[in-house]
GROMACS .gro file of C-alpha atoms in nm:
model
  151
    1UNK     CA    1   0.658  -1.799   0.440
    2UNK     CA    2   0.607  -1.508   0.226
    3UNK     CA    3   0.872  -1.221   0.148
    4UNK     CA    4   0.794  -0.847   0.165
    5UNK     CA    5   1.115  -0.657   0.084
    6UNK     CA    6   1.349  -0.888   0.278
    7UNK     CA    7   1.180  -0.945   0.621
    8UNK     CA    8   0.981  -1.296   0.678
    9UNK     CA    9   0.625  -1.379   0.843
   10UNK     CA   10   0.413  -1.608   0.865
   11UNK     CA   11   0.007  -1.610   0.693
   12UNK     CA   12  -0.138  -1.738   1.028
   13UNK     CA   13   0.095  -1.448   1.225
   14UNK     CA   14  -0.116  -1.143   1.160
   15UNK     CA   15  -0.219  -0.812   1.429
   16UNK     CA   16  -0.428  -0.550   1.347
   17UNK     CA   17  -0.247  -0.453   1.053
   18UNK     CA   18  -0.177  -0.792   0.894
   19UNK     CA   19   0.141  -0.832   0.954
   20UNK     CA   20   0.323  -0.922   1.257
   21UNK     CA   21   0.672  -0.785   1.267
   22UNK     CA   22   0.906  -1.067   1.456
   23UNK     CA   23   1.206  -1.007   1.632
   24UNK     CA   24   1.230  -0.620   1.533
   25UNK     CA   25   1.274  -0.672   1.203
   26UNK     CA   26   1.123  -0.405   1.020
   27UNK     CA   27   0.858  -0.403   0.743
   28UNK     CA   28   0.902  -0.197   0.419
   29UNK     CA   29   0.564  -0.059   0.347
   30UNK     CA   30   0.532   0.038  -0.040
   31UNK     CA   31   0.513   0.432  -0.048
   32UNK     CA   32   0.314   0.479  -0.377
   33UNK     CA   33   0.011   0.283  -0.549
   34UNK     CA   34   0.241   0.213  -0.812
   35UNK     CA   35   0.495   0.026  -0.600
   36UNK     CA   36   0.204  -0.128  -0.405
   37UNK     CA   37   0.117  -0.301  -0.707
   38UNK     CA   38   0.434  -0.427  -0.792
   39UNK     CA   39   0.455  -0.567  -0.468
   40UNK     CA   40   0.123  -0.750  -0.500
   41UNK     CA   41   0.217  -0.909  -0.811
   42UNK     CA   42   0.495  -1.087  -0.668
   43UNK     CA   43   0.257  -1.248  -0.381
   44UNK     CA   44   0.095  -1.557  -0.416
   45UNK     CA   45  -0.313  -1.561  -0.416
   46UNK     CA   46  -0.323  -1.702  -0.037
   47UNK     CA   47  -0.068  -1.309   0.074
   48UNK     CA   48  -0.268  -1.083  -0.143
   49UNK     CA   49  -0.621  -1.247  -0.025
   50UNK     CA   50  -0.475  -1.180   0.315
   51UNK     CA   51  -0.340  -0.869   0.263
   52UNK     CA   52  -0.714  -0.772   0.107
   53UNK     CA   53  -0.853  -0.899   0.424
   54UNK     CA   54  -0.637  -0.681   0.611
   55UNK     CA   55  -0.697  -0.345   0.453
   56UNK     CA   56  -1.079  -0.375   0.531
   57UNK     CA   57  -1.050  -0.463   0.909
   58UNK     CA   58  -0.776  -0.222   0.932
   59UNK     CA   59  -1.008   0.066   0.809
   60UNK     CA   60  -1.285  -0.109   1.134
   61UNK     CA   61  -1.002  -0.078   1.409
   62UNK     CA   62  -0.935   0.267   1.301
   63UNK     CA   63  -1.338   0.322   1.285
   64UNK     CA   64  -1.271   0.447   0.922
   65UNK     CA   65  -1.634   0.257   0.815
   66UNK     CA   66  -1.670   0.490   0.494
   67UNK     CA   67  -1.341   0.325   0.383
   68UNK     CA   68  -1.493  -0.066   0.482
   69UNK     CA   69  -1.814   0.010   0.309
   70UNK     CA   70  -1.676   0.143   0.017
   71UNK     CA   71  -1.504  -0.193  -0.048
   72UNK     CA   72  -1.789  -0.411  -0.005
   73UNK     CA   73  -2.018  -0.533  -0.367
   74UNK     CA   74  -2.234  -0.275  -0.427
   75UNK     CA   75  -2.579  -0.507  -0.458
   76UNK     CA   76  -2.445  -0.670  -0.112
   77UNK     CA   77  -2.443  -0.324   0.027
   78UNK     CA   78  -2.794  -0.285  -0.115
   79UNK     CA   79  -2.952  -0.621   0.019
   80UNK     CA   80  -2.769  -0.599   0.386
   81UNK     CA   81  -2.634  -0.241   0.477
   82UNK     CA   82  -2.843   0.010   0.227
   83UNK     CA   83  -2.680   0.245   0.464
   84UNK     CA   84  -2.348   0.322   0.585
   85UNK     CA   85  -2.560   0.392   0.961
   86UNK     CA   86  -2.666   0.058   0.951
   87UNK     CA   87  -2.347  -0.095   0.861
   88UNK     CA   88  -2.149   0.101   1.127
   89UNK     CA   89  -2.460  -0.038   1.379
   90UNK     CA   90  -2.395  -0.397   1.247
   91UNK     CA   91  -1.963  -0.340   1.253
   92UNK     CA   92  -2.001  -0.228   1.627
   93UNK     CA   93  -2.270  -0.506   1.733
   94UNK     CA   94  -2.112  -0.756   1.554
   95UNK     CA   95  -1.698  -0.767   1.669
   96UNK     CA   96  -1.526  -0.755   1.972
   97UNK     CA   97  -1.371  -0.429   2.098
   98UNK     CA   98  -1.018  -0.597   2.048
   99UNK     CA   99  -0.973  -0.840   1.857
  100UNK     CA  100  -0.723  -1.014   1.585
  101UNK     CA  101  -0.773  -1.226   1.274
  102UNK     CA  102  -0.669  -1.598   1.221
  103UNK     CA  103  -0.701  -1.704   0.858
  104UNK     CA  104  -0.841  -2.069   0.847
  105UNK     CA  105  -0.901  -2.176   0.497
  106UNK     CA  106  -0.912  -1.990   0.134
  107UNK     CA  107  -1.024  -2.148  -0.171
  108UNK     CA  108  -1.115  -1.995  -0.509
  109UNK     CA  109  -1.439  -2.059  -0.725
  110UNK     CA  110  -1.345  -1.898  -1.047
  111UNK     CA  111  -1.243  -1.498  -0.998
  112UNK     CA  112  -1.403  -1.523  -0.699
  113UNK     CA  113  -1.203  -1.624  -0.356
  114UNK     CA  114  -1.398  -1.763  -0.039
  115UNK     CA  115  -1.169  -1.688   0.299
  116UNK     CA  116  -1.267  -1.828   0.622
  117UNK     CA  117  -1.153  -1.657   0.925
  118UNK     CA  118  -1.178  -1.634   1.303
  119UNK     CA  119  -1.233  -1.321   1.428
  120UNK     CA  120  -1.037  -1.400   1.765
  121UNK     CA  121  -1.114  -1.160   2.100
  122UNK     CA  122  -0.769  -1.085   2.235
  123UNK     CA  123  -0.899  -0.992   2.537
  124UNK     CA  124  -1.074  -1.391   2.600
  125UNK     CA  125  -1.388  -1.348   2.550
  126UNK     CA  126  -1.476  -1.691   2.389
  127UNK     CA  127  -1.835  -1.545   2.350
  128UNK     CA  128  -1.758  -1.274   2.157
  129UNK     CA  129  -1.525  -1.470   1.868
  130UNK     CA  130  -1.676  -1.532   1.532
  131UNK     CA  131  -1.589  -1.714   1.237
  132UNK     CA  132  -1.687  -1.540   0.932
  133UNK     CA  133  -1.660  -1.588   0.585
  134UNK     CA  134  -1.600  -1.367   0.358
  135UNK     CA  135  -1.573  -1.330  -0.033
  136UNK     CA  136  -1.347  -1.136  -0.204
  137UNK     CA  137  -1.345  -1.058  -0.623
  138UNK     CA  138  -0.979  -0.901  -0.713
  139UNK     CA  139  -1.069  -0.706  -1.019
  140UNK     CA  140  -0.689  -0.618  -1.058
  141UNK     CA  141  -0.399  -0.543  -0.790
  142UNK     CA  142  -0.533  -0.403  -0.557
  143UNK     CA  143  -0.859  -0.357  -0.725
  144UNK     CA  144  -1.120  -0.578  -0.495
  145UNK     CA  145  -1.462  -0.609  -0.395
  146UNK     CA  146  -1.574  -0.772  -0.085
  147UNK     CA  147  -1.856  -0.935   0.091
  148UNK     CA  148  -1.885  -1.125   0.381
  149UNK     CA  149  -2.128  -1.379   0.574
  150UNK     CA  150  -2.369  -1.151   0.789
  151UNK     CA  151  -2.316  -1.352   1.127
   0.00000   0.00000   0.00000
């Protein structure tokens, strides 16, 4: 269990956001980069590598793609997605309209963090679920690069 300003959840209980509130309890979301930060640097690797995770699927449910794509490794943009029109074609191909993320396993290899997810259809559609992985660099707090296994 991992604190953010007093209120508890769980790694494997995440929505959309990341973050599953439970019983009402309400989630203090840091207002300014600066506090963001701080926050971050009192999480363990396993919290910020799913809070990283987070951010970039929550910019795909809000169909911000500019925001996705700007995380990702710039030679991994180059060698899969050299466009943003072709990335938003893969994004919309690729997941299900609804869906939520299960985090299954995250390991490290040097600076670099491996995170292996299921991309879960909350609607049922068993054919429709993926599991992806995806690699994530964290340059600084909340300073990361992405890229993930083109499924």
């Amino acid at each position: 269990m991992s604190e953010i300003n007093g209120p508890k959840f769980s790694v494997n209980q995440v929505n959309f956001s990341g973050i599953q509130k439970q019983q009402n309890e309400q989630i203090q979301i840091p207002k300014t980069n600066e506090e963001l930060i701080n926050h971050l640097s009192t999480l363990g690797e396993r919290d910020r590598m799913e809070y990283y995770c987070g951010v970039y699927f929550k910019h795909i449910e809000k169909k911000e793609y500019e925001s996705a794509y700007n995380l990702l490794y710039s030679e991994f943009k180059q060698n899969y997605f050299p466009t943003l029109e072709e990335y938003v074609e893969y994004i919309e191909k690729t997941y299900p309209k609804y869906w939520a993320l299960n985090y299954d396993d995250i390991t490290r290899q040097g600076n670099i963090y491996v995170i292996r997810l299921e991309v879960l259809d909350v609607l049922g559609s068993k054919e429709d679920e993926r599991v992806q992985r995806i690699v994530l660099r964290e340059n600084n707090y909340n300073n990361f690069e992405m890229s993930f296994q083109v499924i």
